[in-house]
């Protein structure tokens, strides 16, 4: 019977006081999740009582306490001096002989179990006051990788114990109100799966930026996973949809170097070839396996999880090497919606991945090494190459953080999220292009991309409580543009998406005219040819690029609002807008009035464009049939007559998008007076109507809404427009056809929204920033009616 160590099969979560949060979690998974097919490496942990035994036997307890007396954690220089002194005291002290003997015996037993003479291990710290439900600042104590041989294991175990007094661990305990002498350290000695790791990474079972709960976010790099946390490498990133395990999006990271083991129980970084940098480090099947495991772990713990994994180069198997509770989104008050909005533009200095959704302003303080930390002041913007756990004391003082390296799961990102500070990681050149002392604005409010602007720009913060928001009978839906904001907007109480425009996805994510992709050999413009080659690199075909990127955009919006209806409108660019896409000039006619020209349904069945429309249909099919996101419905815009409706539905059917098959529904935009006048006949062909008040007003009043000289005539509140809307709602009720509105009017005019409710509309789709106030107003209107 061991007194000082416990193997993982002997510990579970009830043993946190004895082996710390990290080791207790490893034991919990080893006992309960390994039998379910999740690969976990074995190991053992030293006990907290043995830690106390050591400092008592060595007679160093009082000496440590004396060094801590009078500590001021805000004096960075003094903190460093005291921390180093305590670590020195521990390293000079001798481990009790029986404690040392049990570690040596445990290592020998583990080696035998693994069929090795001296198994390679990771030696990890696990404090009894870490990974708390409300705080988990990354990497307070040390981890040592690629350790083998009894002598090295004993040395690193002692170094782990001394790391209970790293500067950041001391600060953490002070701030969380822990007595330094009542927190113990357990050393975890775990078979190192990734001795020569092919790939490794981090997985969160919640979207770390938005708190969207239906996503698993996985990051991956080559080699040992330490480089992700350290932020040395920008990783590949995958987002998986929990209900169907579909990969919603994936991004290739630069992965310029990888950490590998070398002799002498050490590691080093080597360069990754350009070919390997440009490919994904793990396969789609491996991503899916990790996501499945993530869901199992989340289900077992009953909370969102932060998980580390590795892919072993020797046996080709994936392993889970660590798991702890996610603390940022899990502790956020989701009943208050906070929205940051930049009020002005400015000169862009650099861009990277955004962490969080806030905006920060301040004076740049460039800190390129720990020796400069004492120069950092409260409210400065920290600009650096990358951070590590020693930087936490100054990160807490920053108004924003900008790094050259790293991805969304690097140390800077994890701690920024924890602190609620806007952070832009992986800029590549931030520390070069941003000058020390200059004022900057760090903007993370724009979705995936974070931007650093020169100067202090003004911004608004809107906070709205949705705790007791009364839901009206009328469905309150949303108009969504870019998929980048979908996870954020889905947090606003809603009944789905009444309008998502494909043209936003095409313009911002695809960028290329579909006919230029289908007929690349005919593209004459050399600059366009080069841009197309660069954007489509790595895709099976140029047409597949369009299908995959459009499907990605649609699926993200569909997943964000799942299982509520999400109505995706097929592209409704005008010819002048299509011409602005890469390669577009060559394939688009010049029109005097594009607003009334070749757009919507007329385009889809034309011989010039129908093959491009087929790509849109294939993307829709991929989302519904392959990815399983079946809450997505299609909508046909600007359908001038019944003949056009028949032709478009026929083309859709030929691509496998058949109305009624697998529950597939097709809506029609009601935006032309002919749609209203022939509403009963159109109702036989479509499952729902969505009133486009913008175009309906334009065509009812004969006003080009792009022409400023007659802009004063344009008015959605005009009685003629309202009469047409009343009429189509009446027909929809008679024919049992769903009817909603997706035009701008109810977002802009509360009285227009009230008119729609009085007319009996089923749903109102609004700009995201008006959903809450209109919901409150509509609930009052319904109560009055």
XYZ file of C-alpha atoms in Angstrom:
785
model
C 0.000 0.000 0.000
C 1.520 3.300 -1.088
C 1.600 6.182 1.350
C 2.917 8.955 -0.908
C 1.610 8.128 -4.400
C -1.641 7.000 -6.024
C -2.076 5.558 -9.511
C -4.811 7.082 -11.722
C -7.040 4.026 -11.247
C -7.072 4.820 -7.498
C -8.226 8.471 -7.722
C -11.287 10.359 -8.934
C -12.851 13.812 -8.493
C -13.465 13.209 -4.784
C -9.664 13.225 -4.355
C -9.051 16.880 -5.336
C -7.851 17.773 -1.791
C -5.330 14.920 -2.016
C -4.048 15.117 -5.643
C -5.252 18.516 -6.967
C -7.748 19.260 -9.717
C -5.624 18.192 -12.690
C -4.617 14.754 -11.363
C -8.059 14.038 -9.888
C -9.559 14.716 -13.334
C -7.058 12.377 -15.034
C -7.985 9.614 -12.575
C -11.705 10.288 -13.068
C -11.372 9.891 -16.847
C -9.052 6.892 -16.600
C -11.638 5.054 -14.475
C -14.878 6.132 -16.152
C -14.136 7.167 -19.761
C -11.376 4.789 -20.874
C -13.924 1.912 -20.754
C -16.056 3.929 -23.234
C -13.303 3.834 -25.863
C -11.558 7.130 -25.082
C -7.790 6.621 -25.167
C -6.056 7.877 -22.002
C -2.418 7.396 -20.907
C -1.793 5.942 -17.461
C 0.196 7.524 -14.640
C 0.320 8.275 -10.933
C 0.212 11.289 -8.611
C 2.040 12.260 -5.437
C -0.279 13.288 -2.597
C -0.811 16.673 -0.958
C -0.091 15.149 2.470
C 3.341 14.126 1.123
C 3.966 17.733 0.059
C 3.298 18.913 3.644
C 5.411 16.012 4.940
C 8.319 17.177 2.748
C 8.289 20.856 3.828
C 7.914 19.856 7.512
C 10.687 17.222 7.368
C 13.007 19.571 5.462
C 12.309 22.341 8.025
C 11.553 24.965 5.347
C 7.936 25.902 6.150
C 8.753 28.897 8.375
C 11.484 30.090 5.993
C 8.964 30.185 3.110
C 6.462 32.072 5.252
C 9.078 34.683 6.223
C 9.888 35.382 2.567
C 6.148 35.939 1.867
C 5.634 38.347 4.808
C 4.969 41.910 3.563
C 4.456 40.794 -0.070
C 3.015 43.368 -2.506
C 2.020 41.566 -5.727
C 1.824 44.881 -7.621
C 5.558 45.424 -7.137
C 6.671 43.200 -10.023
C 10.417 43.360 -9.211
C 9.898 42.450 -5.548
C 7.490 39.641 -6.512
C 10.133 38.134 -8.846
C 12.803 38.335 -6.124
C 10.643 36.630 -3.463
C 9.371 33.928 -5.833
C 12.917 33.033 -6.942
C 14.098 32.890 -3.334
C 11.348 30.439 -2.263
C 11.967 28.198 -5.278
C 15.658 28.153 -4.390
C 14.853 27.123 -0.794
C 12.733 24.178 -2.053
C 15.308 23.021 -4.645
C 18.116 22.983 -2.022
C 16.017 20.944 0.445
C 16.186 17.139 0.328
C 13.086 15.012 -0.340
C 12.443 12.507 2.513
C 13.920 9.106 1.605
C 10.606 7.204 1.780
C 8.867 9.835 -0.448
C 11.685 9.654 -3.000
C 11.642 5.841 -2.946
C 7.895 5.681 -3.690
C 8.208 8.041 -6.694
C 11.056 5.844 -8.016
C 8.991 2.680 -7.467
C 5.919 4.231 -9.097
C 7.982 5.185 -12.163
C 9.400 1.631 -12.366
C 5.875 0.126 -12.164
C 4.540 2.525 -14.823
C 7.455 1.627 -17.142
C 6.691 -2.082 -16.712
C 2.965 -1.532 -17.432
C 3.915 0.298 -20.639
C 6.379 -2.428 -21.650
C 9.374 -0.060 -21.571
C 12.582 0.046 -19.512
C 12.405 3.786 -18.856
C 9.068 5.049 -20.173
C 9.034 8.656 -21.360
C 6.709 10.729 -19.162
C 5.231 14.196 -18.768
C 5.726 15.532 -15.239
C 2.851 17.918 -14.420
C 1.935 20.101 -11.448
C -1.525 19.811 -9.897
C -2.244 22.269 -7.070
C -5.106 21.761 -4.630
C -6.423 25.273 -5.369
C -6.295 25.343 -9.184
C -8.890 24.885 -11.915
C -11.618 26.271 -9.699
C -15.116 26.712 -11.149
C -14.617 30.489 -11.237
C -10.927 30.779 -12.150
C -8.393 28.742 -14.097
C -5.607 31.038 -15.213
C -3.565 28.928 -17.578
C -0.275 27.400 -16.513
C 0.296 28.677 -12.976
C 2.762 25.894 -12.229
C 5.227 24.047 -14.437
C 4.964 21.052 -16.771
C 8.023 19.116 -17.997
C 7.871 17.019 -21.163
C 9.967 14.162 -22.611
C 11.339 13.076 -19.233
C 12.852 9.587 -18.850
C 15.041 7.816 -16.296
C 14.571 7.713 -12.532
C 17.077 10.524 -11.811
C 15.399 12.959 -14.246
C 11.895 12.094 -12.999
C 12.901 12.801 -9.373
C 14.559 16.103 -10.334
C 11.526 17.292 -12.318
C 9.127 16.196 -9.542
C 11.032 18.491 -7.185
C 11.027 21.327 -9.737
C 7.233 20.894 -10.027
C 6.902 21.243 -6.248
C 8.992 24.434 -6.324
C 6.763 25.811 -9.113
C 3.976 26.152 -6.533
C 5.773 29.478 -5.973
C 6.059 30.810 -9.519
C 5.242 34.531 -9.654
C 1.876 33.905 -11.348
C 0.872 31.171 -8.845
C 1.629 33.520 -5.932
C -0.483 36.290 -7.552
C -3.330 33.845 -8.271
C -3.527 32.699 -4.640
C -3.343 36.254 -3.292
C -6.166 37.388 -5.585
C -8.359 34.364 -4.843
C -7.861 34.666 -1.076
C -5.893 31.449 -0.501
C -3.413 31.007 2.329
C -0.100 30.121 0.600
C 0.759 27.618 3.319
C -2.566 25.791 3.029
C -2.282 25.046 -0.689
C -0.381 21.877 -1.565
C 1.099 20.536 -4.777
C 0.618 17.063 -6.226
C 2.999 15.928 -8.988
C 1.434 13.986 -11.858
C 3.750 11.555 -13.654
C 1.983 10.419 -16.820
C 3.093 8.251 -19.709
C 3.853 10.701 -22.493
C 1.757 9.561 -25.413
C 3.156 12.125 -27.741
C 6.786 11.139 -27.369
C 7.149 11.949 -31.053
C 3.754 13.513 -31.467
C 2.455 13.799 -34.992
C -0.044 16.449 -33.901
C -1.519 17.797 -30.690
C -3.880 20.496 -29.565
C -6.669 21.845 -27.433
C -10.435 21.315 -27.602
C -13.231 23.349 -25.988
C -16.802 22.026 -25.830
C -18.237 25.550 -26.165
C -17.380 28.382 -28.566
C -14.806 30.276 -26.537
C -15.537 33.676 -28.085
C -19.347 33.788 -27.999
C -20.476 31.135 -25.516
C -22.410 29.368 -28.299
C -23.094 25.984 -26.697
C -23.656 23.810 -29.768
C -20.047 23.989 -30.943
C -16.847 22.075 -30.228
C -13.766 24.134 -31.139
C -10.570 22.170 -31.863
C -7.101 23.598 -32.514
C -4.227 21.520 -33.840
C -0.488 21.843 -34.573
C 2.390 19.512 -35.455
C 4.577 18.094 -32.701
C 4.112 18.406 -28.944
C 1.125 20.565 -27.985
C 3.031 22.957 -25.723
C 3.518 25.371 -28.652
C -0.238 26.047 -28.830
C -0.481 27.155 -25.221
C 2.766 29.114 -25.454
C 1.401 30.825 -28.564
C 4.559 30.163 -30.582
C 2.516 28.674 -33.432
C -0.738 29.701 -35.127
C -2.763 26.439 -35.183
C -5.322 24.928 -37.536
C -8.814 25.560 -36.217
C -11.998 23.481 -36.593
C -15.548 24.195 -35.421
C -17.824 21.144 -35.093
C -21.619 21.265 -34.708
C -22.602 19.101 -31.723
C -26.037 17.791 -32.861
C -24.772 16.352 -36.187
C -20.953 16.316 -35.741
C -20.650 18.271 -39.014
C -17.487 20.349 -39.395
C -18.896 23.857 -39.829
C -15.635 25.576 -40.622
C -11.943 24.907 -40.717
C -8.976 27.245 -41.084
C -5.366 26.368 -41.894
C -2.907 27.888 -39.412
C 0.674 28.792 -40.330
C 2.259 26.073 -38.071
C 5.781 27.271 -38.939
C 7.571 25.171 -36.322
C 7.041 22.085 -34.194
C 8.361 20.951 -30.822
C 10.089 17.556 -30.858
C 11.878 15.514 -28.173
C 15.682 15.312 -28.168
C 18.089 13.281 -26.055
C 18.778 14.281 -22.483
C 15.087 14.593 -21.556
C 14.788 17.831 -23.502
C 12.708 19.275 -26.369
C 13.510 21.658 -29.206
C 11.669 23.499 -31.969
C 12.340 22.687 -35.619
C 11.001 24.281 -38.815
C 7.977 22.785 -40.623
C 8.160 22.459 -44.435
C 6.056 24.884 -46.496
C 4.046 21.954 -47.901
C 3.103 20.773 -44.385
C 2.349 24.320 -43.240
C -0.231 24.645 -46.012
C -2.096 21.394 -45.217
C -4.240 20.499 -42.215
C -2.370 18.737 -39.402
C -5.253 16.274 -38.736
C -7.923 14.687 -40.930
C -11.664 15.356 -40.870
C -12.199 11.860 -39.388
C -9.801 12.663 -36.552
C -11.602 15.973 -35.939
C -14.902 14.067 -35.697
C -13.418 11.481 -33.296
C -12.100 14.240 -31.027
C -15.472 16.024 -31.081
C -17.257 12.760 -30.112
C -14.837 12.282 -27.219
C -15.308 15.913 -26.209
C -19.072 15.374 -25.994
C -18.594 12.212 -23.901
C -16.280 14.080 -21.504
C -18.686 17.033 -21.307
C -21.597 14.672 -20.605
C -19.640 12.894 -17.857
C -18.640 16.108 -16.085
C -21.963 17.846 -16.747
C -20.285 21.073 -17.884
C -18.319 22.666 -20.735
C -14.730 21.383 -20.830
C -11.227 22.526 -21.782
C -9.378 19.427 -23.061
C -5.835 18.703 -24.276
C -5.231 15.902 -26.803
C -2.370 14.355 -28.777
C -1.923 12.111 -31.836
C 0.826 9.538 -31.239
C 3.258 9.122 -34.132
C 4.136 5.545 -33.154
C 0.671 3.964 -33.003
C -1.322 6.577 -34.990
C -3.904 6.827 -32.187
C -5.483 9.895 -30.627
C -5.266 10.333 -26.841
C -6.818 12.686 -24.306
C -4.050 13.917 -22.005
C -5.875 16.427 -19.789
C -9.374 17.864 -19.145
C -10.677 20.599 -16.883
C -13.823 22.673 -16.661
C -14.116 25.685 -18.986
C -14.469 28.774 -16.812
C -15.076 31.867 -18.952
C -18.329 31.231 -20.821
C -19.591 28.885 -18.108
C -19.508 31.717 -15.559
C -20.778 34.487 -17.804
C -24.156 36.094 -17.138
C -25.915 35.323 -20.424
C -29.016 37.244 -19.337
C -27.230 40.521 -20.130
C -26.304 41.094 -23.756
C -23.381 43.443 -24.265
C -22.599 44.873 -27.678
C -19.585 47.027 -28.539
C -19.842 49.203 -31.658
C -17.126 51.340 -33.212
C -18.540 54.767 -34.130
C -15.817 55.777 -36.602
C -13.204 54.324 -38.924
C -9.444 54.842 -38.827
C -6.065 53.811 -40.190
C -5.571 50.036 -39.838
C -2.170 49.215 -38.349
C -2.494 45.412 -38.236
C -5.005 42.550 -38.060
C -5.215 39.095 -36.495
C -7.631 36.732 -34.771
C -10.003 38.409 -32.337
C -10.437 37.150 -28.786
C -13.696 38.254 -27.162
C -15.974 40.900 -28.669
C -14.927 44.089 -26.885
C -13.049 47.244 -27.896
C -10.092 48.620 -25.929
C -8.237 51.940 -26.225
C -4.922 52.954 -24.695
C -1.270 53.919 -25.051
C 0.998 51.239 -26.508
C 3.533 49.686 -24.153
C 5.780 47.307 -26.048
C 7.101 44.591 -23.718
C 9.357 42.112 -25.523
C 10.739 40.302 -22.465
C 10.142 39.781 -18.748
C 12.961 42.212 -17.938
C 10.781 45.120 -19.192
C 7.648 44.209 -17.203
C 8.203 46.782 -14.452
C 7.669 49.545 -17.080
C 4.057 48.479 -17.707
C 1.335 50.831 -16.430
C -2.373 50.318 -15.657
C -4.515 50.922 -18.786
C -1.679 50.479 -21.331
C -2.153 48.352 -24.454
C 0.270 45.420 -24.200
C 2.016 44.748 -27.536
C 4.375 41.767 -27.600
C 5.513 38.724 -29.560
C 3.660 36.307 -27.266
C 2.888 35.901 -23.570
C 3.442 33.079 -21.119
C 2.143 32.467 -17.574
C 4.763 34.812 -16.042
C 3.068 37.721 -17.821
C -0.289 37.442 -15.996
C 0.447 40.241 -13.474
C 0.851 42.852 -16.242
C -1.881 41.363 -18.467
C -4.327 42.134 -15.659
C -3.408 45.827 -15.936
C -3.844 46.048 -19.739
C -6.768 47.719 -21.543
C -6.063 45.455 -24.552
C -3.445 42.967 -25.764
C -1.872 42.478 -29.227
C 0.508 39.590 -30.053
C 2.548 38.656 -33.124
C 2.085 34.917 -32.630
C -0.564 32.515 -31.351
C -4.087 31.326 -32.059
C -7.365 31.341 -30.143
C -6.167 28.770 -27.611
C -2.726 30.245 -26.875
C -1.876 31.608 -23.433
C -2.625 35.250 -24.359
C -6.068 34.278 -25.677
C -6.987 32.105 -22.676
C -5.995 34.723 -20.101
C -7.551 37.646 -22.053
C -10.851 35.775 -22.149
C -10.566 35.071 -18.438
C -9.927 38.752 -17.735
C -12.502 40.078 -20.229
C -9.841 42.086 -22.102
C -9.980 42.524 -25.920
C -7.029 40.748 -27.519
C -5.826 40.340 -31.105
C -3.497 37.339 -31.531
C -1.351 36.156 -34.434
C -0.934 39.527 -36.185
C 2.457 38.448 -37.525
C 3.833 41.989 -37.417
C 2.131 43.863 -34.548
C 5.311 44.565 -32.586
C 6.999 45.902 -35.751
C 4.278 48.194 -37.130
C 2.801 49.542 -33.867
C 4.942 52.264 -32.300
C 5.593 52.393 -28.547
C 3.755 55.263 -26.890
C 1.176 55.770 -29.655
C -2.554 55.659 -28.861
C -4.389 52.734 -30.507
C -7.858 51.182 -30.623
C -8.034 47.366 -30.438
C -11.326 46.250 -31.991
C -12.597 42.692 -31.446
C -16.259 43.545 -32.137
C -16.234 42.546 -35.810
C -16.406 38.731 -35.663
C -13.399 36.475 -36.380
C -11.002 39.248 -37.383
C -9.508 41.602 -34.809
C -8.249 45.008 -35.982
C -5.781 47.464 -34.443
C -6.433 51.083 -35.483
C -4.180 54.112 -35.049
C -5.567 56.638 -32.541
C -8.262 56.546 -29.876
C -11.513 55.944 -31.758
C -14.907 56.463 -30.124
C -17.243 53.512 -29.539
C -20.565 52.659 -27.882
C -21.383 49.860 -25.431
C -25.008 48.699 -25.376
C -26.055 46.463 -22.470
C -29.485 44.841 -22.491
C -30.999 42.533 -19.883
C -33.102 39.747 -21.374
C -33.785 37.977 -18.086
C -37.552 38.457 -17.976
C -38.180 39.234 -21.649
C -41.786 38.324 -22.484
C -42.143 36.383 -25.745
C -44.930 37.600 -28.062
C -47.096 35.243 -30.179
C -45.715 36.861 -33.330
C -42.422 35.128 -34.150
C -39.486 37.501 -33.682
C -36.867 36.487 -36.225
C -33.615 38.054 -37.349
C -32.008 39.331 -40.551
C -28.440 37.996 -40.680
C -25.699 39.206 -43.002
C -22.281 37.689 -42.409
C -21.871 34.258 -40.764
C -19.074 35.808 -38.651
C -21.624 37.239 -36.213
C -24.123 34.362 -36.228
C -23.005 32.695 -32.961
C -23.123 36.054 -31.170
C -26.517 37.104 -32.523
C -27.999 33.685 -31.739
C -27.627 34.567 -28.018
C -30.316 37.259 -28.426
C -33.767 35.745 -27.667
C -35.222 34.928 -31.093
C -37.378 32.534 -33.138
C -34.884 31.939 -35.943
C -33.709 33.743 -39.067
C -36.239 35.273 -41.440
C -33.602 36.372 -43.949
C -29.962 35.394 -44.450
C -28.602 36.772 -47.699
C -26.276 34.527 -49.695
C -24.719 37.574 -51.331
C -23.067 38.514 -48.017
C -21.367 35.097 -47.908
C -20.361 35.286 -51.573
C -18.995 38.818 -51.226
C -17.020 38.360 -47.988
C -16.079 34.654 -47.969
C -15.997 33.529 -51.609
C -15.092 36.832 -53.337
C -15.074 35.274 -56.841
C -17.778 35.391 -59.540
C -19.147 31.827 -59.913
C -18.849 31.915 -63.728
C -15.167 32.870 -63.397
C -14.739 29.678 -61.365
C -16.722 27.508 -63.776
C -14.926 28.979 -66.825
C -11.534 29.815 -65.386
C -9.832 29.015 -68.713
C -11.774 31.939 -70.272
C -10.785 34.532 -67.621
C -8.617 37.113 -69.389
C -7.612 39.464 -66.563
C -4.169 38.263 -65.285
C -4.652 39.833 -61.830
C -8.060 38.122 -61.470
C -6.509 34.792 -62.580
C -3.798 35.066 -59.932
C -6.308 35.963 -57.183
C -8.538 33.026 -58.160
C -5.582 30.598 -58.142
C -4.552 31.783 -54.656
C -8.056 31.627 -53.136
C -8.892 28.193 -54.578
C -5.540 26.541 -53.726
C -6.052 23.143 -52.115
C -9.602 22.625 -53.458
C -10.541 19.652 -55.659
C -11.928 22.037 -58.298
C -12.718 25.727 -58.562
C -16.457 24.968 -58.597
C -16.009 22.904 -55.407
C -14.439 25.959 -53.761
C -17.691 27.890 -54.367
C -19.883 25.021 -53.106
C -17.783 24.367 -49.977
C -17.353 28.021 -48.964
C -21.038 28.824 -49.518
C -22.079 25.677 -47.627
C -19.762 26.703 -44.775
C -21.397 30.127 -44.504
C -24.941 28.730 -44.706
C -24.187 25.939 -42.221
C -22.755 28.330 -39.611
C -25.947 30.423 -39.699
C -28.133 27.298 -39.739
C -26.232 25.791 -36.794
C -26.220 29.026 -34.781
C -30.029 29.176 -34.718
C -30.723 25.406 -34.748
C -33.389 23.999 -34.433
C -35.333 27.200 -35.309
C -36.110 27.951 -38.948
C -33.337 29.631 -40.915
C -34.468 31.032 -44.272
C -31.569 31.444 -46.691
C -32.266 33.637 -49.700
C -30.538 32.636 -52.929
C -28.173 35.317 -54.244
C -29.791 38.606 -55.218
C -26.870 40.659 -56.468
C -27.595 43.185 -59.202
C -25.378 43.080 -62.333
C -23.203 45.980 -61.141
C -22.642 44.166 -57.808
C -21.825 40.834 -59.503
C -19.341 42.687 -61.750
C -17.419 43.784 -58.621
C -16.601 40.167 -57.696
C -13.186 38.846 -58.813
C -13.433 38.018 -62.537
C -16.974 39.411 -62.635
C -16.559 42.225 -65.197
C -16.151 39.725 -68.009
C -19.396 37.846 -67.280
C -21.845 40.682 -66.530
C -23.772 42.935 -68.967
C -23.906 46.714 -68.417
C -27.421 47.812 -67.364
C -28.845 51.331 -67.065
C -30.974 50.359 -64.065
C -29.649 47.152 -62.458
C -32.318 47.433 -59.731
C -34.938 46.473 -62.342
C -32.692 44.267 -64.465
C -31.165 40.786 -64.546
C -31.575 39.707 -60.918
C -33.260 37.050 -58.780
C -35.307 34.333 -60.467
C -34.728 35.661 -64.016
C -31.028 35.000 -63.581
C -31.348 31.488 -62.154
C -33.027 29.856 -65.149
C -31.248 31.867 -67.878
C -28.900 29.820 -70.054
C -26.067 32.247 -69.195
C -26.308 31.703 -65.432
C -28.182 28.482 -64.642
C -24.983 26.409 -64.133
C -23.837 28.965 -61.537
C -27.226 28.814 -59.792
C -26.826 25.016 -59.689
C -23.729 25.567 -57.476
C -25.896 27.498 -54.983
C -28.356 24.587 -54.945
C -25.533 22.065 -54.402
C -24.264 24.094 -51.429
C -27.776 24.100 -49.941
C -28.022 20.333 -50.455
C -24.660 19.775 -48.784
C -25.809 21.706 -45.699
C -29.121 19.868 -45.392
C -28.313 16.341 -46.577
C -24.598 15.854 -45.828
C -24.168 18.069 -42.762
C -27.641 17.302 -41.384
C -28.578 20.929 -40.704
C -32.149 20.481 -41.904
C -33.652 23.585 -40.268
C -32.376 25.536 -43.287
C -35.003 26.558 -45.869
C -34.486 28.256 -49.243
C -36.010 31.489 -50.539
C -36.368 32.704 -54.111
C -36.082 36.495 -54.578
C -37.512 38.795 -57.264
C -39.760 36.231 -58.928
C -41.733 38.325 -61.431
C -44.371 35.808 -62.562
C -45.643 32.232 -62.181
C -43.672 30.990 -65.191
C -40.419 32.079 -63.532
C -41.424 30.287 -60.331
C -42.006 27.013 -62.219
C -38.663 27.293 -64.053
C -36.634 27.962 -60.900
C -38.299 25.143 -58.931
C -37.585 22.812 -61.861
C -33.859 23.658 -61.909
C -33.699 23.181 -58.130
C -35.346 19.763 -58.488
C -32.757 18.730 -61.117
C -29.955 19.442 -58.611
C -31.697 17.291 -55.976
C -33.337 20.191 -54.079
C -36.954 19.110 -54.331
C -39.682 20.912 -52.419
C -41.297 18.526 -49.900
C -38.471 15.964 -50.063
C -36.861 15.368 -46.633
C -38.992 18.186 -45.256
C -37.405 20.753 -47.593
C -39.380 24.008 -47.820
C -39.084 26.846 -50.325
C -40.208 30.408 -49.592
C -40.744 33.283 -51.991
C -39.961 36.961 -51.509
C -43.068 39.115 -51.914
C -41.541 42.319 -53.259
C -43.258 42.977 -56.609
C -46.932 44.040 -56.890
C -47.484 41.015 -59.180
C -46.560 38.766 -56.211
C -49.421 40.289 -54.209
C -51.957 40.283 -57.062
C -51.238 36.624 -57.873
C -50.616 35.543 -54.261
C -53.189 32.698 -54.347
C -51.464 31.086 -57.342
C -47.967 31.631 -55.891
C -49.176 30.008 -52.642
C -49.661 26.735 -54.556
C -45.950 26.731 -55.478
C -44.262 27.928 -52.269
C -44.379 27.041 -48.567
C -44.121 30.585 -47.307
C -44.050 34.278 -48.197
C -41.520 36.791 -46.920
C -42.449 40.390 -47.604
C -39.534 42.485 -48.830
C -40.804 45.938 -47.919
C -37.764 47.695 -49.456
C -38.397 46.567 -53.037
C -42.172 46.469 -52.596
C -42.131 50.170 -51.645
C -39.834 50.958 -54.577
C -42.035 49.195 -57.107
C -45.358 50.362 -55.667
C -44.324 54.027 -55.664
C -42.157 53.837 -58.804
C -39.083 55.093 -56.930
C -35.526 53.844 -57.533
C -34.382 53.481 -53.917
C -30.765 54.059 -55.004
C -31.622 57.449 -56.526
C -31.152 60.235 -53.955
C -32.991 62.848 -56.027
C -36.344 61.116 -55.409
C -35.465 59.629 -52.019
C -38.001 61.885 -50.279
C -40.856 60.024 -52.041
C -39.702 56.609 -50.771
C -41.871 55.715 -47.727
C -42.777 52.237 -46.439
C -45.572 53.815 -44.373
C -47.363 54.933 -47.550
C -50.952 53.660 -47.521
C -50.580 51.974 -50.939
C -47.700 49.850 -49.621
C -49.652 48.968 -46.481
C -52.710 48.000 -48.562
C -50.598 45.495 -50.539
C -49.140 44.062 -47.329
C -52.593 43.670 -45.750
C -53.782 41.952 -48.925
C -50.971 39.358 -49.052
C -51.327 38.556 -45.325
C -55.043 37.957 -45.893
C -54.337 35.567 -48.790
C -51.671 33.766 -46.736
C -54.192 33.160 -43.941
C -56.747 31.874 -46.438
C -54.266 29.498 -48.151
C -52.540 28.502 -44.858
C -49.207 29.807 -46.165
C -46.688 31.119 -43.643
C -46.139 34.852 -44.008
C -43.458 37.074 -42.517
C -41.580 40.248 -43.335
C -37.832 40.658 -43.765
C -37.635 44.240 -45.068
C -36.026 47.077 -43.130
C -39.251 48.949 -42.208
C -40.170 47.201 -38.888
C -36.549 47.643 -37.687
C -36.710 51.384 -38.364
C -40.300 52.265 -37.486
C -42.004 50.848 -34.333
C -45.408 51.974 -35.687
C -44.829 49.865 -38.825
C -44.110 46.786 -36.669
C -47.348 47.459 -34.748
C -49.256 47.734 -38.038
C -47.935 44.299 -39.104
C -49.123 42.675 -35.863
C -52.545 44.258 -36.258
C -52.667 42.894 -39.830
C -52.029 39.356 -38.462
C -48.509 38.648 -39.730
C -46.893 35.354 -38.520
C -43.326 36.604 -38.106
C -41.249 39.761 -38.222
C -37.555 39.542 -39.110
C -35.425 42.374 -37.779
C -31.915 43.781 -37.727
C -30.203 42.187 -34.658
C -29.793 45.484 -32.805
C -33.555 46.151 -32.879
C -34.812 42.668 -31.875
C -35.071 43.295 -28.115
C -36.808 46.684 -28.231
C -39.214 45.501 -30.966
C -39.973 42.290 -29.011
C -40.955 44.388 -25.974
C -43.065 46.703 -28.154
C -44.820 43.831 -29.980
C -45.650 42.071 -26.683
C -47.366 45.288 -25.530
C -49.219 45.627 -28.863
C -50.495 42.034 -28.625
C -51.643 42.603 -25.040
C -53.553 45.692 -26.163
C -55.175 43.807 -29.082
